[in-house]
Amino acid sequence: MCNKFCYARWRESGLIIGAILLIYAWPIVAAAQVSSVEIGLGYNSEDSYRSGQYTGLTQAGGFAVGGFSLLNQPDDADNRHWSVSGKNLGLESASLGATYGRWGSYSLSLDYTQLPHYRFNDGRTPFSGSGSQTQTLPSDWVGASSTSGLTTLTSSLKQVNIDTRRDRFTGGVEWQVSQSWRLMSEYRHETKQGNAPLAAIFGSTGGNPRGSIVARPVDYQTDEITVGLSYVKQGTQYNFSYNTIRFSNNDEALRFDNPFNNTQWLAGANFQDGAVGQIALEPDNSSHQFTFSAARSFGSSSASASVISTKLQQDDHFLPYSSVFSAAAPLPRQDLDAEVNSLVTNLNFSTRLNRRSTLRLRYNYRERDNKTAQDLYQRIPGDAAAQGGLVSSQTRVNRIYDLKRDKFSADLNYRFTGKTRLLASYEYKETDRSMVDVATTEEDTGFIRLSFAPSTNSSAWIKLTRSERRASTYDSTVPFIAGHNPDYVATLVGNQLFENDPLLRRFHLTDRDRDQLSANFNFFPSDEVSLSVLALLAEDDYPDAKVGLQESNKRSLSADLSYSPETSWQASIYYNYENYDNQQSGFARRGGGNPTPFYPESVRDSANNWSVDSEDDVYTIGAGVDWEFMAGKLDLALDANYTDAQTETRPFSPGITFLPLADVTTKITTLSLKSNYRLQPGRQLSVGYSYERYKSDDWALDGAGVNTLANILLLGNASPEYAGHIFQVSLIFDLQ
Amino acid sequence: MQSKKLVSLGVSLLLVVILSLFWGLVVSTESVMAQTRTAQDQQQSAPQAANTCLACHNNPTVTAIFSTPHGVGSIAGSASNGRGCESCHGASGEHASTMQSPAVVFGDGGGRFTASDVEIQNRQCLSCHQTTETVHWAASAHQSADLACASCHTIHVAPQTALIERTDSGLCLSCHLEQRSQLNRRSHHPVAEGLMSCTSCHNPHGSDTVALLSKSSITDTCTSCHTEERGPFLWEHQPVTEDCTTCHNPHGSTQASLLSVRQPFLCQTCHSEAFHPSSLYNGTGIPPAGAQQNLLGTSCTNCHSVIHGSNHPSGSRLTR
């Protein structure tokens, strides 16, 4: 276990290193030419995880305000530069940074940042050990086959908070070895600790699972090193770099007591007492990436090429098929020994054809080659279930997803007289995939964009895009056959070789027609006023899909109006409206037997057809003002935003009983006001106020208590709703 | 676990060694630099190369450049080296004698002169700034949109104090209005809060990858922070291996977890197996009419919670 111990050690190491550097650098620090220190207090009025999700201000009460900045402004005789800064020092989102170097020679940078993420604190669970690898139920727990029979649930509930925090340390070195050669290196060490919701599924009856949402542990560590060397001379550039990332998860698995008692599991056995389920958490992984790129300019042309080769590996030990009993069939291997190689190649060429036109040609190749071995895994659906036979639907083969993509594009940019320009582009993309429904897709995309100036004080562009993607034969049997024991597949007839409805067309694989029209208009009626308007209409149509996504449309309109009569004050207001509309269809299959036979469309009962239209409408309006009064003695910054989002879901079926779903709404109002007053030379008083109001209604959360569902214990958190005020007062000392 | 401790300890020691070596490098380089500073450095003290210009332009908004790399004599092409201000503004003899426009006028011309063509402005910058960051500038989205370097960068400005908030995201969002709205939604990356910036993912100077991403693919971009989702898992979820944006909208969403469409409907666009995946989910599953486990709570991920992949030998349905 390398949890808080490691964290503390890193922090101690950082402090020691920082102290050593400070001793060495103190004479320089003392010579700081620009330095500011901010000290103050703040008050948060509201207890809310959501309002403090990225600041850590989740509880009402006071907090400290701190920041500092030291930097020099070197003269030409001594171009040594350095800076030391700290931000948000009273908050959990604090950061520290330092740079040192000589311009044109070398530089060193160090940075430490905390990134909290608070999600909710109104969850409740009967489990002890939230956020740890082992979660247990009270000793007096009484199991039942569904949540309504869990008689000791209410008395066992405990509050659970869901949050994580990243601590990121980065360091970088750049060294201009000579006029042409430059060496650089970067290092990142990052930890992420806390917890997150995870479904702990123990078993099922007739396809209905039994499980609980619990707070799993999050204890990650990522280390990244990059080393690069570049050569630049007279229009020629070569770059080589090596990057390695190592991810470590300090928790291998989540183990949890089973809250349910069901005699259907494993021939009457009762797993209520002492039965522990187990889920695999993310395995450690490591990657090595080599990048080589070259670029050359010659005359009015330039060309560049790059090759990026990456190897990603993972070899964590497998957990057993079941944590409850020893499986009859052993694991085919003790770890996956996975390896995925990827290769990206880019070629670019651009040239000026004549005084008015330029041409750009691009080629991109991307390959994902999964080298991982395939095996037969006699899966056990839940820890309490029996292991199926080798020749059965329960035995699965891990599918290997490979991908190869070739992309070619040509852009022609033609300049007419004045500011009128035409950009025409064509792109061809071909993608080959393995073990999915479609082997090959081809996509042609073309757009034209006309930029022009309607008047001397305005500019505009309009862009029209058309894209057509066509898939090779859509064969829904491919993923089924690839994912099952070939001996089992051989026992099935043709219309049984499906997992998904054969009429389904997965939207990212199938035919698609895409049309987009976008336009922008900028108007500058005077030097003080500017108006920018952007509009977009986009339609995606999936003509071959009888089941699945049919259409996906987007409309948006944005406008920004700015007024800046003088440098001492400026104001702006912006508006945005977006509408997303997704139309999908389905066919409710109850089937019979497993796997469920497919019945052709001609003999289907159309009463089981259904459709859902999901529509998001989002309005955002915001305003900002920056104002300097009293000959620069007082400055004021105001920022306000209002977002109103509504998700409307309209289900329909000719034969299935249905009721409409309530709209899901979110309304967020934020207001931020900050003012600095110069008390005297070198002293500023800073006063800040911010307000946030969050109101949401979400049927997935509101009214869904811990035991609302029959088979799943939820955390029972509601959608957030709050209105909070934050006040800040601080003094800023300018010490130069 | 013991090996992990050793690795962590090893990495800690490596870090200390790297820092120590770097500090040694700093000291030794300082020494070498002090001894071998070029004659050019010695000869061209800061404002000398720009003396003619400073005779008229000796005000803080101009001279601030001498506190930046663009004013350091030891850097070729700076305002204190060789051609002085003409390094960027081009031959300006006519300007000095007759007050005509200098050869290259950046930005909007300040109301006195007509700004030079964007291509001419940018050529001046790119003549020095040939780096891995700018290698794809030619014909990039921002270059095609006629953006000048000076549209985003201000050269004649002294370093600011760190007490001023980062402004790079605000700069991008002044044009990218849709993304400005999306970053204010229920689920979003912490860009507005200042913990991330647009350049955490994008390279505004051009890229070989879609949407000016800095990494070589969308998936690489996302998993550089979300490293736990890289796998490779025994049971992979195919779209995860190809493109995270199949399900997620990275800038912000009205749905939880940056999902582009609400569960279970998002899942049902690709899954229509018999029984529960193909059912019509509707108001009959919401209290008080009912309580459907594929609608309430976290919907499909109430059970299929390791949705990005599983390494459990029994986890083919992404429940374990």
PDB file of N, CA and C in Angstrom, chain A residues 225-284:
ATOM      1  N   ILE A 225       7.643  10.928 -18.217  1.00  0.00           N
ATOM      2  CA  ILE A 225       8.927  11.555 -18.561  1.00  0.00           C
ATOM      3  C   ILE A 225       8.969  11.753 -20.072  1.00  0.00           C
ATOM      4  N   THR A 226       9.361  12.945 -20.472  1.00  0.00           N
ATOM      5  CA  THR A 226       9.542  13.232 -21.898  1.00  0.00           C
ATOM      6  C   THR A 226      10.935  13.819 -22.094  1.00  0.00           C
ATOM      7  N   VAL A 227      11.625  13.336 -23.089  1.00  0.00           N
ATOM      8  CA  VAL A 227      12.932  13.880 -23.453  1.00  0.00           C
ATOM      9  C   VAL A 227      12.893  14.177 -24.943  1.00  0.00           C
ATOM     10  N   GLY A 228      13.298  15.369 -25.321  1.00  0.00           N
ATOM     11  CA  GLY A 228      13.242  15.731 -26.735  1.00  0.00           C
ATOM     12  C   GLY A 228      14.496  16.450 -27.187  1.00  0.00           C
ATOM     13  N   LEU A 229      14.827  16.264 -28.424  1.00  0.00           N
ATOM     14  CA  LEU A 229      15.971  16.932 -29.023  1.00  0.00           C
ATOM     15  C   LEU A 229      15.509  17.510 -30.350  1.00  0.00           C
ATOM     16  N   SER A 230      15.829  18.782 -30.583  1.00  0.00           N
ATOM     17  CA  SER A 230      15.401  19.361 -31.854  1.00  0.00           C
ATOM     18  C   SER A 230      16.560  20.109 -32.518  1.00  0.00           C
ATOM     19  N   TYR A 231      16.484  20.140 -33.826  1.00  0.00           N
ATOM     20  CA  TYR A 231      17.501  20.831 -34.618  1.00  0.00           C
ATOM     21  C   TYR A 231      16.779  21.758 -35.577  1.00  0.00           C
ATOM     22  N   VAL A 232      17.140  23.012 -35.550  1.00  0.00           N
ATOM     23  CA  VAL A 232      16.501  23.995 -36.431  1.00  0.00           C
ATOM     24  C   VAL A 232      17.574  24.818 -37.111  1.00  0.00           C
ATOM     25  N   LYS A 233      17.525  24.876 -38.432  1.00  0.00           N
ATOM     26  CA  LYS A 233      18.478  25.720 -39.142  1.00  0.00           C
ATOM     27  C   LYS A 233      17.921  26.085 -40.506  1.00  0.00           C
ATOM     28  N   GLN A 234      17.816  27.361 -40.749  1.00  0.00           N
ATOM     29  CA  GLN A 234      17.468  27.892 -42.070  1.00  0.00           C
ATOM     30  C   GLN A 234      16.318  27.131 -42.720  1.00  0.00           C
ATOM     31  N   GLY A 235      15.212  27.116 -42.048  1.00  0.00           N
ATOM     32  CA  GLY A 235      14.014  26.518 -42.636  1.00  0.00           C
ATOM     33  C   GLY A 235      13.931  25.023 -42.536  1.00  0.00           C
ATOM     34  N   THR A 236      14.888  24.420 -41.884  1.00  0.00           N
ATOM     35  CA  THR A 236      14.855  22.965 -41.714  1.00  0.00           C
ATOM     36  C   THR A 236      14.719  22.650 -40.236  1.00  0.00           C
ATOM     37  N   GLN A 237      13.915  21.685 -39.935  1.00  0.00           N
ATOM     38  CA  GLN A 237      13.666  21.358 -38.541  1.00  0.00           C
ATOM     39  C   GLN A 237      13.560  19.849 -38.372  1.00  0.00           C
ATOM     40  N   TYR A 238      14.257  19.319 -37.381  1.00  0.00           N
ATOM     41  CA  TYR A 238      14.136  17.906 -37.034  1.00  0.00           C
ATOM     42  C   TYR A 238      13.840  17.827 -35.544  1.00  0.00           C
ATOM     43  N   ASN A 239      12.919  16.970 -35.175  1.00  0.00           N
ATOM     44  CA  ASN A 239      12.593  16.787 -33.761  1.00  0.00           C
ATOM     45  C   ASN A 239      12.528  15.307 -33.455  1.00  0.00           C
ATOM     46  N   PHE A 240      13.110  14.958 -32.333  1.00  0.00           N
ATOM     47  CA  PHE A 240      12.994  13.574 -31.863  1.00  0.00           C
ATOM     48  C   PHE A 240      12.619  13.620 -30.394  1.00  0.00           C
ATOM     49  N   SER A 241      11.670  12.821 -30.003  1.00  0.00           N
ATOM     50  CA  SER A 241      11.316  12.802 -28.586  1.00  0.00           C
ATOM     51  C   SER A 241      10.915  11.394 -28.145  1.00  0.00           C
ATOM     52  N   TYR A 242      11.112  11.183 -26.874  1.00  0.00           N
ATOM     53  CA  TYR A 242      10.709   9.918 -26.245  1.00  0.00           C
ATOM     54  C   TYR A 242       9.837  10.273 -25.056  1.00  0.00           C
ATOM     55  N   ASN A 243       8.718   9.563 -24.937  1.00  0.00           N
ATOM     56  CA  ASN A 243       7.787   9.806 -23.834  1.00  0.00           C
ATOM     57  C   ASN A 243       7.415   8.475 -23.217  1.00  0.00           C
ATOM     58  N   THR A 244       7.446   8.448 -21.905  1.00  0.00           N
ATOM     59  CA  THR A 244       6.962   7.238 -21.232  1.00  0.00           C
ATOM     60  C   THR A 244       6.005   7.632 -20.120  1.00  0.00           C
ATOM     61  N   ILE A 245       4.924   6.902 -20.004  1.00  0.00           N
ATOM     62  CA  ILE A 245       3.935   7.129 -18.948  1.00  0.00           C
ATOM     63  C   ILE A 245       3.732   5.817 -18.221  1.00  0.00           C
ATOM     64  N   ARG A 246       3.811   5.887 -16.909  1.00  0.00           N
ATOM     65  CA  ARG A 246       3.576   4.694 -16.098  1.00  0.00           C
ATOM     66  C   ARG A 246       2.427   4.996 -15.150  1.00  0.00           C
ATOM     67  N   PHE A 247       1.363   4.213 -15.266  1.00  0.00           N
ATOM     68  CA  PHE A 247       0.208   4.381 -14.384  1.00  0.00           C
ATOM     69  C   PHE A 247       0.183   3.241 -13.373  1.00  0.00           C
ATOM     70  N   SER A 248      -0.001   3.592 -12.097  1.00  0.00           N
ATOM     71  CA  SER A 248      -0.100   2.576 -11.050  1.00  0.00           C
ATOM     72  C   SER A 248      -1.381   2.791 -10.267  1.00  0.00           C
ATOM     73  N   ASN A 249      -2.114   1.713 -10.102  1.00  0.00           N
ATOM     74  CA  ASN A 249      -3.300   1.748  -9.254  1.00  0.00           C
ATOM     75  C   ASN A 249      -2.959   0.985  -7.982  1.00  0.00           C
ATOM     76  N   ASN A 250      -3.008   1.671  -6.852  1.00  0.00           N
ATOM     77  CA  ASN A 250      -2.631   1.016  -5.598  1.00  0.00           C
ATOM     78  C   ASN A 250      -3.702   0.086  -5.067  1.00  0.00           C
ATOM     79  N   ASP A 251      -4.841   0.030  -5.740  1.00  0.00           N
ATOM     80  CA  ASP A 251      -5.900  -0.896  -5.337  1.00  0.00           C
ATOM     81  C   ASP A 251      -6.164  -1.864  -6.490  1.00  0.00           C
ATOM     82  N   GLU A 252      -5.939  -3.118  -6.200  1.00  0.00           N
ATOM     83  CA  GLU A 252      -6.091  -4.127  -7.241  1.00  0.00           C
ATOM     84  C   GLU A 252      -7.552  -4.492  -7.461  1.00  0.00           C
ATOM     85  N   ALA A 253      -8.308  -4.527  -6.364  1.00  0.00           N
ATOM     86  CA  ALA A 253      -9.690  -5.013  -6.459  1.00  0.00           C
ATOM     87  C   ALA A 253     -10.536  -4.382  -5.363  1.00  0.00           C
ATOM     88  N   LEU A 254     -11.828  -4.407  -5.593  1.00  0.00           N
ATOM     89  CA  LEU A 254     -12.793  -4.001  -4.567  1.00  0.00           C
ATOM     90  C   LEU A 254     -13.494  -5.253  -4.066  1.00  0.00           C
ATOM     91  N   ARG A 255     -13.455  -5.468  -2.747  1.00  0.00           N
ATOM     92  CA  ARG A 255     -14.146  -6.609  -2.148  1.00  0.00           C
ATOM     93  C   ARG A 255     -15.286  -6.089  -1.288  1.00  0.00           C
ATOM     94  N   PHE A 256     -16.433  -6.759  -1.395  1.00  0.00           N
ATOM     95  CA  PHE A 256     -17.619  -6.231  -0.713  1.00  0.00           C
ATOM     96  C   PHE A 256     -18.499  -7.367  -0.227  1.00  0.00           C
ATOM     97  N   ASP A 257     -19.114  -7.135   0.939  1.00  0.00           N
ATOM     98  CA  ASP A 257     -20.094  -8.095   1.455  1.00  0.00           C
ATOM     99  C   ASP A 257     -21.327  -8.079   0.572  1.00  0.00           C
ATOM    100  N   ASN A 258     -21.966  -9.218   0.506  1.00  0.00           N
ATOM    101  CA  ASN A 258     -23.197  -9.315  -0.281  1.00  0.00           C
ATOM    102  C   ASN A 258     -24.399  -8.986   0.595  1.00  0.00           C
ATOM    103  N   PRO A 259     -25.147  -7.948   0.278  1.00  0.00           N
ATOM    104  CA  PRO A 259     -26.291  -7.598   1.125  1.00  0.00           C
ATOM    105  C   PRO A 259     -27.532  -8.440   0.845  1.00  0.00           C
ATOM    106  N   PHE A 260     -27.518  -9.214  -0.220  1.00  0.00           N
ATOM    107  CA  PHE A 260     -28.721  -9.951  -0.618  1.00  0.00           C
ATOM    108  C   PHE A 260     -28.605 -11.421  -0.241  1.00  0.00           C
ATOM    109  N   ASN A 261     -29.769 -12.030  -0.181  1.00  0.00           N
ATOM    110  CA  ASN A 261     -29.869 -13.430   0.201  1.00  0.00           C
ATOM    111  C   ASN A 261     -30.821 -14.061  -0.785  1.00  0.00           C
ATOM    112  N   ASN A 262     -30.289 -14.874  -1.673  1.00  0.00           N
ATOM    113  CA  ASN A 262     -31.157 -15.423  -2.692  1.00  0.00           C
ATOM    114  C   ASN A 262     -30.859 -16.894  -2.897  1.00  0.00           C
ATOM    115  N   THR A 263     -31.823 -17.689  -2.668  1.00  0.00           N
ATOM    116  CA  THR A 263     -31.605 -19.129  -2.724  1.00  0.00           C
ATOM    117  C   THR A 263     -31.487 -19.646  -4.145  1.00  0.00           C
ATOM    118  N   GLN A 264     -31.770 -18.813  -5.130  1.00  0.00           N
ATOM    119  CA  GLN A 264     -31.588 -19.262  -6.510  1.00  0.00           C
ATOM    120  C   GLN A 264     -30.120 -19.333  -6.894  1.00  0.00           C
ATOM    121  N   TRP A 265     -29.289 -18.678  -6.108  1.00  0.00           N
ATOM    122  CA  TRP A 265     -27.885 -18.650  -6.490  1.00  0.00           C
ATOM    123  C   TRP A 265     -27.226 -19.958  -6.121  1.00  0.00           C
ATOM    124  N   LEU A 266     -26.673 -20.577  -7.078  1.00  0.00           N
ATOM    125  CA  LEU A 266     -25.876 -21.777  -6.938  1.00  0.00           C
ATOM    126  C   LEU A 266     -26.580 -22.841  -6.096  1.00  0.00           C
ATOM    127  N   ALA A 267     -27.636 -23.380  -6.637  1.00  0.00           N
ATOM    128  CA  ALA A 267     -28.297 -24.568  -6.096  1.00  0.00           C
ATOM    129  C   ALA A 267     -28.629 -24.434  -4.622  1.00  0.00           C
ATOM    130  N   GLY A 268     -29.292 -23.354  -4.288  1.00  0.00           N
ATOM    131  CA  GLY A 268     -29.807 -23.226  -2.936  1.00  0.00           C
ATOM    132  C   GLY A 268     -28.834 -22.707  -1.914  1.00  0.00           C
ATOM    133  N   ALA A 269     -27.595 -22.503  -2.300  1.00  0.00           N
ATOM    134  CA  ALA A 269     -26.643 -21.993  -1.310  1.00  0.00           C
ATOM    135  C   ALA A 269     -27.041 -20.588  -0.886  1.00  0.00           C
ATOM    136  N   ASN A 270     -26.813 -20.269   0.325  1.00  0.00           N
ATOM    137  CA  ASN A 270     -27.143 -18.944   0.833  1.00  0.00           C
ATOM    138  C   ASN A 270     -25.842 -18.193   1.055  1.00  0.00           C
ATOM    139  N   PHE A 271     -25.663 -17.128   0.320  1.00  0.00           N
ATOM    140  CA  PHE A 271     -24.397 -16.419   0.397  1.00  0.00           C
ATOM    141  C   PHE A 271     -24.467 -15.181   1.275  1.00  0.00           C
ATOM    142  N   GLN A 272     -25.502 -15.136   2.079  1.00  0.00           N
ATOM    143  CA  GLN A 272     -25.633 -13.937   2.907  1.00  0.00           C
ATOM    144  C   GLN A 272     -24.490 -13.827   3.899  1.00  0.00           C
ATOM    145  N   ASP A 273     -24.135 -14.950   4.496  1.00  0.00           N
ATOM    146  CA  ASP A 273     -23.140 -14.889   5.547  1.00  0.00           C
ATOM    147  C   ASP A 273     -21.744 -15.156   4.996  1.00  0.00           C
ATOM    148  N   GLY A 274     -20.912 -14.180   5.101  1.00  0.00           N
ATOM    149  CA  GLY A 274     -19.515 -14.365   4.724  1.00  0.00           C
ATOM    150  C   GLY A 274     -19.253 -14.360   3.241  1.00  0.00           C
ATOM    151  N   ALA A 275     -20.273 -14.128   2.435  1.00  0.00           N
ATOM    152  CA  ALA A 275     -20.050 -14.116   0.999  1.00  0.00           C
ATOM    153  C   ALA A 275     -19.493 -12.762   0.585  1.00  0.00           C
ATOM    154  N   VAL A 276     -18.380 -12.806  -0.121  1.00  0.00           N
ATOM    155  CA  VAL A 276     -17.717 -11.561  -0.516  1.00  0.00           C
ATOM    156  C   VAL A 276     -17.583 -11.527  -2.030  1.00  0.00           C
ATOM    157  N   GLY A 277     -18.073 -10.453  -2.620  1.00  0.00           N
ATOM    158  CA  GLY A 277     -17.925 -10.279  -4.048  1.00  0.00           C
ATOM    159  C   GLY A 277     -16.646  -9.508  -4.357  1.00  0.00           C
ATOM    160  N   GLN A 278     -16.263  -9.542  -5.607  1.00  0.00           N
ATOM    161  CA  GLN A 278     -14.995  -8.915  -5.958  1.00  0.00           C
ATOM    162  C   GLN A 278     -15.054  -8.324  -7.374  1.00  0.00           C
ATOM    163  N   ILE A 279     -14.566  -7.128  -7.502  1.00  0.00           N
ATOM    164  CA  ILE A 279     -14.500  -6.448  -8.803  1.00  0.00           C
ATOM    165  C   ILE A 279     -13.049  -6.034  -9.059  1.00  0.00           C
ATOM    166  N   ALA A 280     -12.617  -6.231 -10.288  1.00  0.00           N
ATOM    167  CA  ALA A 280     -11.253  -5.809 -10.645  1.00  0.00           C
ATOM    168  C   ALA A 280     -11.236  -4.306 -10.872  1.00  0.00           C
ATOM    169  N   LEU A 281     -10.297  -3.623 -10.239  1.00  0.00           N
ATOM    170  CA  LEU A 281     -10.110  -2.198 -10.514  1.00  0.00           C
ATOM    171  C   LEU A 281      -9.070  -2.033 -11.624  1.00  0.00           C
ATOM    172  N   GLU A 282      -8.904  -0.816 -12.091  1.00  0.00           N
ATOM    173  CA  GLU A 282      -8.096  -0.594 -13.287  1.00  0.00           C
ATOM    174  C   GLU A 282      -6.671  -1.120 -13.088  1.00  0.00           C
ATOM    175  N   PRO A 283      -6.172  -1.866 -14.049  1.00  0.00           N
ATOM    176  CA  PRO A 283      -4.812  -2.410 -13.916  1.00  0.00           C
ATOM    177  C   PRO A 283      -3.742  -1.359 -14.176  1.00  0.00           C
ATOM    178  N   ASP A 284      -2.547  -1.604 -13.639  1.00  0.00           N
ATOM    179  CA  ASP A 284      -1.402  -0.749 -13.955  1.00  0.00           C
ATOM    180  C   ASP A 284      -1.131  -0.825 -15.460  1.00  0.00           C
TER     181      ASP A 284
END
